[in-house]
Amino acid sequence: NAGVTQTPKFRVLKTGQSMTLLCAQDMNHEYMYWYRQDPGMGLRLIHYSVGEGTTAKGEVPDGYNVSRLKKQNFLLGLESAAPSQTSVYFCASKKGGSTGELFFGEGSRLTVL
Amino acid sequence: AQTVTQSQPEMSVQEAETVTLSCTYDTSESDYYLFWYKQPPSRQMILVIRQEAYKQQNATENRFSVNFQKAAKSFSLKISDSQLGDAAMYFCAYSPVQGAQKLVFGQGTRLTINP
């Protein structure tokens, strides 16, 4: 029962480097989301997707790109990392249109030096 | 845009006592969902309780209950018989019924349980 899996769990980057966070879910959920968590600010939505091949901007999309080429995967990319992107990133998924809960991954801690 | 506010950055309670965490929200929608999530040190986000706005009855889950005041846009969480395992960050969240159902989170309240 994997649920939502994020890789990697931890990463340290230098300013200007690029990286991709992978989110995979095995529940056949339509909707997927990327959030970032910062102290005192709760979780803020970066990008989301309501289906394969579709993506949309959330509250804090600048500096990030996403892709949803397969229904089960949602990738978050940082093209040129900045120290302001140091954060804990959470992926989540849910069945579209349901009253059900959001299922979260375990989070990925990213540090940009 | 919808907003969620948790005005208590930190709370503490004695083990076995009752504690209430506050949450207010702002929306122009008449139907929506409200949630409380728990985040222990493991960082995992765990759903504690869910309320559907069209239901007037307050949701309960064992020792956890809510006081949902729709007119006041208030959604507080009561934890009865507090246990050491309840120590965590607690997040209040709002979701619309329609569209992408994007969750909007409050800032969080860190709950400490004193033995």
PDB file of C-alpha atoms in Angstrom:
ATOM      1  CA  ASN A   1       0.000   0.000   0.000  1.00  0.00           C
ATOM      2  CA  ALA A   2       2.402   2.665  -1.282  1.00  0.00           C
ATOM      3  CA  GLY A   3      -0.114   5.524  -1.673  1.00  0.00           C
ATOM      4  CA  VAL A   4       1.816   8.685  -2.598  1.00  0.00           C
ATOM      5  CA  THR A   5       5.572   8.362  -2.931  1.00  0.00           C
ATOM      6  CA  GLN A   6       7.994  11.264  -3.271  1.00  0.00           C
ATOM      7  CA  THR A   7      11.611  11.041  -4.371  1.00  0.00           C
ATOM      8  CA  PRO A   8      14.074  12.150  -3.235  1.00  0.00           C
ATOM      9  CA  LYS A   9      13.319  12.643   0.478  1.00  0.00           C
ATOM     10  CA  PHE A  10      16.268  14.984   1.009  1.00  0.00           C
ATOM     11  CA  ARG A  11      18.417  17.033  -1.348  1.00  0.00           C
ATOM     12  CA  VAL A  12      20.996  19.771  -1.031  1.00  0.00           C
ATOM     13  CA  LEU A  13      21.562  22.017  -4.042  1.00  0.00           C
ATOM     14  CA  LYS A  14      23.799  24.922  -4.862  1.00  0.00           C
ATOM     15  CA  THR A  15      22.277  28.134  -6.148  1.00  0.00           C
ATOM     16  CA  GLY A  16      21.665  27.870  -9.877  1.00  0.00           C
ATOM     17  CA  GLN A  17      21.496  24.082 -10.026  1.00  0.00           C
ATOM     18  CA  SER A  18      18.445  22.310 -11.358  1.00  0.00           C
ATOM     19  CA  MET A  19      16.551  19.325 -10.043  1.00  0.00           C
ATOM     20  CA  THR A  20      13.283  17.419 -10.362  1.00  0.00           C
ATOM     21  CA  LEU A  21      11.071  16.072  -7.602  1.00  0.00           C
ATOM     22  CA  LEU A  22       9.028  13.041  -8.559  1.00  0.00           C
ATOM     23  CA  CYS A  23       5.615  12.238  -7.137  1.00  0.00           C
ATOM     24  CA  ALA A  24       4.003   8.895  -7.877  1.00  0.00           C
ATOM     25  CA  GLN A  25       0.576   7.687  -6.750  1.00  0.00           C
ATOM     26  CA  ASP A  26      -0.919   4.243  -7.190  1.00  0.00           C
ATOM     27  CA  MET A  27      -4.554   5.075  -6.360  1.00  0.00           C
ATOM     28  CA  ASN A  28      -5.628   6.121  -9.866  1.00  0.00           C
ATOM     29  CA  HIS A  29      -6.384   9.639  -8.594  1.00  0.00           C
ATOM     30  CA  GLU A  30      -7.188  12.336 -11.117  1.00  0.00           C
ATOM     31  CA  TYR A  31      -6.068  15.350  -9.091  1.00  0.00           C
ATOM     32  CA  MET A  32      -2.500  15.949  -7.964  1.00  0.00           C
ATOM     33  CA  TYR A  33      -0.902  18.887  -6.170  1.00  0.00           C
ATOM     34  CA  TRP A  34       2.482  20.249  -5.142  1.00  0.00           C
ATOM     35  CA  TYR A  35       2.713  22.295  -1.935  1.00  0.00           C
ATOM     36  CA  ARG A  36       5.607  23.885  -0.125  1.00  0.00           C
ATOM     37  CA  GLN A  37       5.729  24.215   3.657  1.00  0.00           C
ATOM     38  CA  ASP A  38       7.578  27.043   5.354  1.00  0.00           C
ATOM     39  CA  PRO A  39       7.580  27.922   9.082  1.00  0.00           C
ATOM     40  CA  GLY A  40       4.668  30.137  10.077  1.00  0.00           C
ATOM     41  CA  MET A  41       3.109  29.997   6.608  1.00  0.00           C
ATOM     42  CA  GLY A  42       1.410  26.644   6.502  1.00  0.00           C
ATOM     43  CA  LEU A  43       1.303  24.837   3.171  1.00  0.00           C
ATOM     44  CA  ARG A  44       1.074  26.898  -0.003  1.00  0.00           C
ATOM     45  CA  LEU A  45       0.040  25.526  -3.374  1.00  0.00           C
ATOM     46  CA  ILE A  46       2.693  25.698  -6.103  1.00  0.00           C
ATOM     47  CA  HIS A  47       1.057  23.901  -9.061  1.00  0.00           C
ATOM     48  CA  TYR A  48      -1.690  21.378  -9.535  1.00  0.00           C
ATOM     49  CA  SER A  49      -3.148  19.051 -12.117  1.00  0.00           C
ATOM     50  CA  VAL A  50      -6.696  17.810 -12.658  1.00  0.00           C
ATOM     51  CA  GLY A  51      -5.741  15.119 -15.133  1.00  0.00           C
ATOM     52  CA  GLU A  52      -3.087  13.625 -17.352  1.00  0.00           C
ATOM     53  CA  GLY A  53      -1.584  16.255 -19.629  1.00  0.00           C
ATOM     54  CA  THR A  54      -3.021  19.210 -17.701  1.00  0.00           C
ATOM     55  CA  THR A  55      -1.326  21.540 -15.224  1.00  0.00           C
ATOM     56  CA  ALA A  56      -2.176  24.880 -13.644  1.00  0.00           C
ATOM     57  CA  LYS A  57      -0.534  27.478 -11.421  1.00  0.00           C
ATOM     58  CA  GLY A  58      -1.244  27.717  -7.747  1.00  0.00           C
ATOM     59  CA  GLU A  59      -0.496  30.441  -5.240  1.00  0.00           C
ATOM     60  CA  VAL A  60       3.331  30.463  -5.501  1.00  0.00           C
ATOM     61  CA  PRO A  61       4.330  29.111  -8.961  1.00  0.00           C
ATOM     62  CA  ASP A  62       7.319  31.342  -9.755  1.00  0.00           C
ATOM     63  CA  GLY A  63      10.589  29.455 -10.206  1.00  0.00           C
ATOM     64  CA  TYR A  64       8.884  26.077 -10.628  1.00  0.00           C
ATOM     65  CA  ASN A  65       7.635  24.024 -13.552  1.00  0.00           C
ATOM     66  CA  VAL A  66       5.566  20.858 -13.559  1.00  0.00           C
ATOM     67  CA  SER A  67       4.568  18.071 -15.899  1.00  0.00           C
ATOM     68  CA  ARG A  68       1.933  15.338 -15.796  1.00  0.00           C
ATOM     69  CA  LEU A  69       2.706  13.088 -18.740  1.00  0.00           C
ATOM     70  CA  LYS A  70       1.300  10.023 -16.991  1.00  0.00           C
ATOM     71  CA  LYS A  71      -1.723   9.955 -14.715  1.00  0.00           C
ATOM     72  CA  GLN A  72       0.203   8.423 -11.841  1.00  0.00           C
ATOM     73  CA  ASN A  73       3.166  10.829 -11.910  1.00  0.00           C
ATOM     74  CA  PHE A  74       3.479  14.549 -11.207  1.00  0.00           C
ATOM     75  CA  LEU A  75       6.935  16.086 -11.564  1.00  0.00           C
ATOM     76  CA  LEU A  76       8.077  19.349  -9.978  1.00  0.00           C
ATOM     77  CA  GLY A  77      11.120  21.006 -11.530  1.00  0.00           C
ATOM     78  CA  LEU A  78      13.426  23.761 -10.362  1.00  0.00           C
ATOM     79  CA  GLU A  79      15.369  25.084 -13.348  1.00  0.00           C
ATOM     80  CA  SER A  80      17.694  27.396 -11.422  1.00  0.00           C
ATOM     81  CA  ALA A  81      17.442  26.876  -7.685  1.00  0.00           C
ATOM     82  CA  ALA A  82      17.493  29.865  -5.326  1.00  0.00           C
ATOM     83  CA  PRO A  83      17.932  29.967  -1.526  1.00  0.00           C
ATOM     84  CA  SER A  84      14.301  31.157  -1.263  1.00  0.00           C
ATOM     85  CA  GLN A  85      13.279  27.726  -2.534  1.00  0.00           C
ATOM     86  CA  THR A  86      14.679  26.048   0.571  1.00  0.00           C
ATOM     87  CA  SER A  87      11.587  24.346   1.944  1.00  0.00           C
ATOM     88  CA  VAL A  88       9.763  21.095   2.547  1.00  0.00           C
ATOM     89  CA  TYR A  89       7.774  20.032  -0.502  1.00  0.00           C
ATOM     90  CA  PHE A  90       4.648  17.904  -0.312  1.00  0.00           C
ATOM     91  CA  CYS A  91       2.853  16.120  -3.085  1.00  0.00           C
ATOM     92  CA  ALA A  92      -0.779  15.146  -2.646  1.00  0.00           C
ATOM     93  CA  SER A  93      -3.493  13.454  -4.654  1.00  0.00           C
ATOM     94  CA  LYS A  94      -7.229  12.871  -4.517  1.00  0.00           C
ATOM     95  CA  LYS A  95     -10.040  11.334  -6.462  1.00  0.00           C
ATOM     96  CA  GLY A  96     -11.562  14.015  -8.627  1.00  0.00           C
ATOM     97  CA  GLY A  97     -14.854  15.484  -7.444  1.00  0.00           C
ATOM     98  CA  SER A  98     -15.015  13.364  -4.323  1.00  0.00           C
ATOM     99  CA  THR A  99     -15.536  14.423  -0.734  1.00  0.00           C
ATOM    100  CA  GLY A 100     -12.594  12.291   0.201  1.00  0.00           C
ATOM    101  CA  GLU A 101      -9.391  13.394   1.798  1.00  0.00           C
ATOM    102  CA  LEU A 102      -6.190  14.527   0.182  1.00  0.00           C
ATOM    103  CA  PHE A 103      -3.516  11.842   0.378  1.00  0.00           C
ATOM    104  CA  PHE A 104      -0.057  13.243   1.075  1.00  0.00           C
ATOM    105  CA  GLY A 105       3.429  11.998   0.424  1.00  0.00           C
ATOM    106  CA  GLU A 106       6.018  12.056   3.193  1.00  0.00           C
ATOM    107  CA  GLY A 107       7.579  15.299   2.035  1.00  0.00           C
ATOM    108  CA  SER A 108      10.919  16.203   0.487  1.00  0.00           C
ATOM    109  CA  ARG A 109      13.301  18.526   2.288  1.00  0.00           C
ATOM    110  CA  LEU A 110      15.225  20.696  -0.144  1.00  0.00           C
ATOM    111  CA  THR A 111      18.082  22.971   0.914  1.00  0.00           C
ATOM    112  CA  VAL A 112      19.551  25.483  -1.527  1.00  0.00           C
ATOM    113  CA  LEU A 113      22.917  26.894  -0.499  1.00  0.00           C
TER     114      LEU A 113
ATOM    115  CA  ALA B   1      -9.806  34.311  -2.689  1.00  0.00           C
ATOM    116  CA  GLN B   2     -10.383  32.044   0.229  1.00  0.00           C
ATOM    117  CA  THR B   3      -8.221  32.461   3.315  1.00  0.00           C
ATOM    118  CA  VAL B   4      -7.757  30.423   6.479  1.00  0.00           C
ATOM    119  CA  THR B   5      -6.424  31.927   9.708  1.00  0.00           C
ATOM    120  CA  GLN B   6      -5.110  30.148  12.774  1.00  0.00           C
ATOM    121  CA  SER B   7      -4.385  32.807  15.377  1.00  0.00           C
ATOM    122  CA  GLN B   8      -2.653  30.533  17.888  1.00  0.00           C
ATOM    123  CA  PRO B   9       0.919  29.721  16.776  1.00  0.00           C
ATOM    124  CA  GLU B  10       1.449  27.557  19.866  1.00  0.00           C
ATOM    125  CA  MET B  11      -0.743  25.880  22.470  1.00  0.00           C
ATOM    126  CA  SER B  12      -0.005  23.617  25.381  1.00  0.00           C
ATOM    127  CA  VAL B  13      -2.177  21.376  27.537  1.00  0.00           C
ATOM    128  CA  GLN B  14      -1.747  18.960  30.408  1.00  0.00           C
ATOM    129  CA  GLU B  15      -2.076  15.298  29.592  1.00  0.00           C
ATOM    130  CA  ALA B  16      -5.689  14.098  29.980  1.00  0.00           C
ATOM    131  CA  GLU B  17      -7.054  17.653  29.780  1.00  0.00           C
ATOM    132  CA  THR B  18      -9.082  19.222  26.960  1.00  0.00           C
ATOM    133  CA  VAL B  19      -7.751  21.766  24.497  1.00  0.00           C
ATOM    134  CA  THR B  20      -9.411  23.770  21.718  1.00  0.00           C
ATOM    135  CA  LEU B  21      -7.596  24.997  18.621  1.00  0.00           C
ATOM    136  CA  SER B  22      -9.115  27.948  16.760  1.00  0.00           C
ATOM    137  CA  CYS B  23      -9.587  28.484  13.043  1.00  0.00           C
ATOM    138  CA  THR B  24     -11.444  31.094  11.033  1.00  0.00           C
ATOM    139  CA  TYR B  25     -11.861  31.249   7.286  1.00  0.00           C
ATOM    140  CA  ASP B  26     -13.191  33.545   4.643  1.00  0.00           C
ATOM    141  CA  THR B  27     -15.187  32.481   1.606  1.00  0.00           C
ATOM    142  CA  SER B  28     -18.130  33.625  -0.464  1.00  0.00           C
ATOM    143  CA  GLU B  29     -19.154  30.051  -1.241  1.00  0.00           C
ATOM    144  CA  SER B  30     -22.120  28.442   0.485  1.00  0.00           C
ATOM    145  CA  ASP B  31     -20.889  24.870   0.181  1.00  0.00           C
ATOM    146  CA  TYR B  32     -17.365  23.716   0.941  1.00  0.00           C
ATOM    147  CA  TYR B  33     -15.317  21.317   3.049  1.00  0.00           C
ATOM    148  CA  LEU B  34     -13.247  22.025   6.134  1.00  0.00           C
ATOM    149  CA  PHE B  35     -10.484  19.832   7.520  1.00  0.00           C
ATOM    150  CA  TRP B  36      -8.084  19.504  10.388  1.00  0.00           C
ATOM    151  CA  TYR B  37      -4.760  17.843   9.595  1.00  0.00           C
ATOM    152  CA  LYS B  38      -2.159  16.692  12.094  1.00  0.00           C
ATOM    153  CA  GLN B  39       1.567  16.773  11.325  1.00  0.00           C
ATOM    154  CA  PRO B  40       3.704  14.915  13.897  1.00  0.00           C
ATOM    155  CA  PRO B  41       7.504  15.175  13.893  1.00  0.00           C
ATOM    156  CA  SER B  42       7.578  12.455  11.228  1.00  0.00           C
ATOM    157  CA  ARG B  43       6.297  15.176   8.872  1.00  0.00           C
ATOM    158  CA  GLN B  44       3.458  12.970   7.580  1.00  0.00           C
ATOM    159  CA  MET B  45       0.174  14.836   7.060  1.00  0.00           C
ATOM    160  CA  ILE B  46      -2.670  12.936   8.742  1.00  0.00           C
ATOM    161  CA  LEU B  47      -6.344  13.787   8.361  1.00  0.00           C
ATOM    162  CA  VAL B  48      -7.924  14.220  11.787  1.00  0.00           C
ATOM    163  CA  ILE B  49     -11.462  15.255  10.955  1.00  0.00           C
ATOM    164  CA  ARG B  50     -13.586  16.546   8.079  1.00  0.00           C
ATOM    165  CA  GLN B  51     -16.711  18.742   8.013  1.00  0.00           C
ATOM    166  CA  GLU B  52     -19.039  19.320   5.088  1.00  0.00           C
ATOM    167  CA  ALA B  53     -20.478  22.819   5.226  1.00  0.00           C
ATOM    168  CA  TYR B  54     -24.023  21.775   4.285  1.00  0.00           C
ATOM    169  CA  LYS B  55     -24.162  19.503   7.332  1.00  0.00           C
ATOM    170  CA  GLN B  56     -25.154  21.390  10.460  1.00  0.00           C
ATOM    171  CA  GLN B  57     -24.126  18.598  12.793  1.00  0.00           C
ATOM    172  CA  ASN B  58     -20.589  18.935  14.103  1.00  0.00           C
ATOM    173  CA  ALA B  59     -18.223  16.145  13.073  1.00  0.00           C
ATOM    174  CA  THR B  60     -16.662  13.908  15.726  1.00  0.00           C
ATOM    175  CA  GLU B  61     -13.944  11.278  15.563  1.00  0.00           C
ATOM    176  CA  ASN B  62     -13.326   9.584  18.906  1.00  0.00           C
ATOM    177  CA  ARG B  63     -11.580  12.186  21.115  1.00  0.00           C
ATOM    178  CA  PHE B  64     -11.645  14.819  18.368  1.00  0.00           C
ATOM    179  CA  SER B  65     -14.635  17.039  17.679  1.00  0.00           C
ATOM    180  CA  VAL B  66     -15.270  20.327  15.938  1.00  0.00           C
ATOM    181  CA  ASN B  67     -17.375  23.373  16.645  1.00  0.00           C
ATOM    182  CA  PHE B  68     -18.516  24.532  13.206  1.00  0.00           C
ATOM    183  CA  GLN B  69     -20.108  27.977  13.204  1.00  0.00           C
ATOM    184  CA  LYS B  70     -20.976  28.674   9.568  1.00  0.00           C
ATOM    185  CA  ALA B  71     -22.306  32.195  10.015  1.00  0.00           C
ATOM    186  CA  ALA B  72     -19.232  33.194  11.993  1.00  0.00           C
ATOM    187  CA  LYS B  73     -16.946  31.264   9.610  1.00  0.00           C
ATOM    188  CA  SER B  74     -15.328  29.547  12.535  1.00  0.00           C
ATOM    189  CA  PHE B  75     -14.103  25.940  12.732  1.00  0.00           C
ATOM    190  CA  SER B  76     -12.429  25.012  16.008  1.00  0.00           C
ATOM    191  CA  LEU B  77     -10.993  21.620  16.967  1.00  0.00           C
ATOM    192  CA  LYS B  78     -11.497  20.190  20.448  1.00  0.00           C
ATOM    193  CA  ILE B  79      -9.220  17.430  21.663  1.00  0.00           C
ATOM    194  CA  SER B  80     -10.494  15.643  24.757  1.00  0.00           C
ATOM    195  CA  ASP B  81      -8.404  13.529  27.131  1.00  0.00           C
ATOM    196  CA  SER B  82      -5.172  14.778  25.524  1.00  0.00           C
ATOM    197  CA  GLN B  83      -2.474  12.170  25.046  1.00  0.00           C
ATOM    198  CA  LEU B  84       1.270  12.520  24.529  1.00  0.00           C
ATOM    199  CA  GLY B  85       0.810  11.235  20.975  1.00  0.00           C
ATOM    200  CA  ASP B  86      -1.373  14.230  20.168  1.00  0.00           C
ATOM    201  CA  ALA B  87       1.672  16.507  20.217  1.00  0.00           C
ATOM    202  CA  ALA B  88       2.037  17.840  16.682  1.00  0.00           C
ATOM    203  CA  MET B  89       1.420  20.729  14.329  1.00  0.00           C
ATOM    204  CA  TYR B  90      -2.259  21.068  13.504  1.00  0.00           C
ATOM    205  CA  PHE B  91      -3.430  22.661  10.292  1.00  0.00           C
ATOM    206  CA  CYS B  92      -6.911  23.875   9.481  1.00  0.00           C
ATOM    207  CA  ALA B  93      -7.790  23.710   5.788  1.00  0.00           C
ATOM    208  CA  TYR B  94     -10.582  24.758   3.442  1.00  0.00           C
ATOM    209  CA  SER B  95     -11.582  23.196   0.128  1.00  0.00           C
ATOM    210  CA  PRO B  96     -14.232  24.272  -2.348  1.00  0.00           C
ATOM    211  CA  VAL B  97     -16.668  21.652  -3.561  1.00  0.00           C
ATOM    212  CA  GLN B  98     -16.305  22.562  -7.220  1.00  0.00           C
ATOM    213  CA  GLY B  99     -13.333  22.742  -9.539  1.00  0.00           C
ATOM    214  CA  ALA B 100      -9.893  21.443  -8.639  1.00  0.00           C
ATOM    215  CA  GLN B 101     -10.768  21.369  -4.910  1.00  0.00           C
ATOM    216  CA  LYS B 102      -7.484  23.017  -4.008  1.00  0.00           C
ATOM    217  CA  LEU B 103      -6.879  22.956  -0.285  1.00  0.00           C
ATOM    218  CA  VAL B 104      -6.106  26.293   1.397  1.00  0.00           C
ATOM    219  CA  PHE B 105      -4.241  25.903   4.671  1.00  0.00           C
ATOM    220  CA  GLY B 106      -3.928  27.997   7.791  1.00  0.00           C
ATOM    221  CA  GLN B 107      -0.554  28.832   9.299  1.00  0.00           C
ATOM    222  CA  GLY B 108      -0.669  25.975  11.787  1.00  0.00           C
ATOM    223  CA  THR B 109      -0.768  25.609  15.570  1.00  0.00           C
ATOM    224  CA  ARG B 110       1.956  23.721  17.395  1.00  0.00           C
ATOM    225  CA  LEU B 111       0.403  21.686  20.218  1.00  0.00           C
ATOM    226  CA  THR B 112       2.522  20.562  23.161  1.00  0.00           C
ATOM    227  CA  ILE B 113       1.273  17.990  25.665  1.00  0.00           C
ATOM    228  CA  ASN B 114       2.711  18.332  29.170  1.00  0.00           C
ATOM    229  CA  PRO B 115       2.962  15.058  31.128  1.00  0.00           C
TER     230      PRO B 115
END
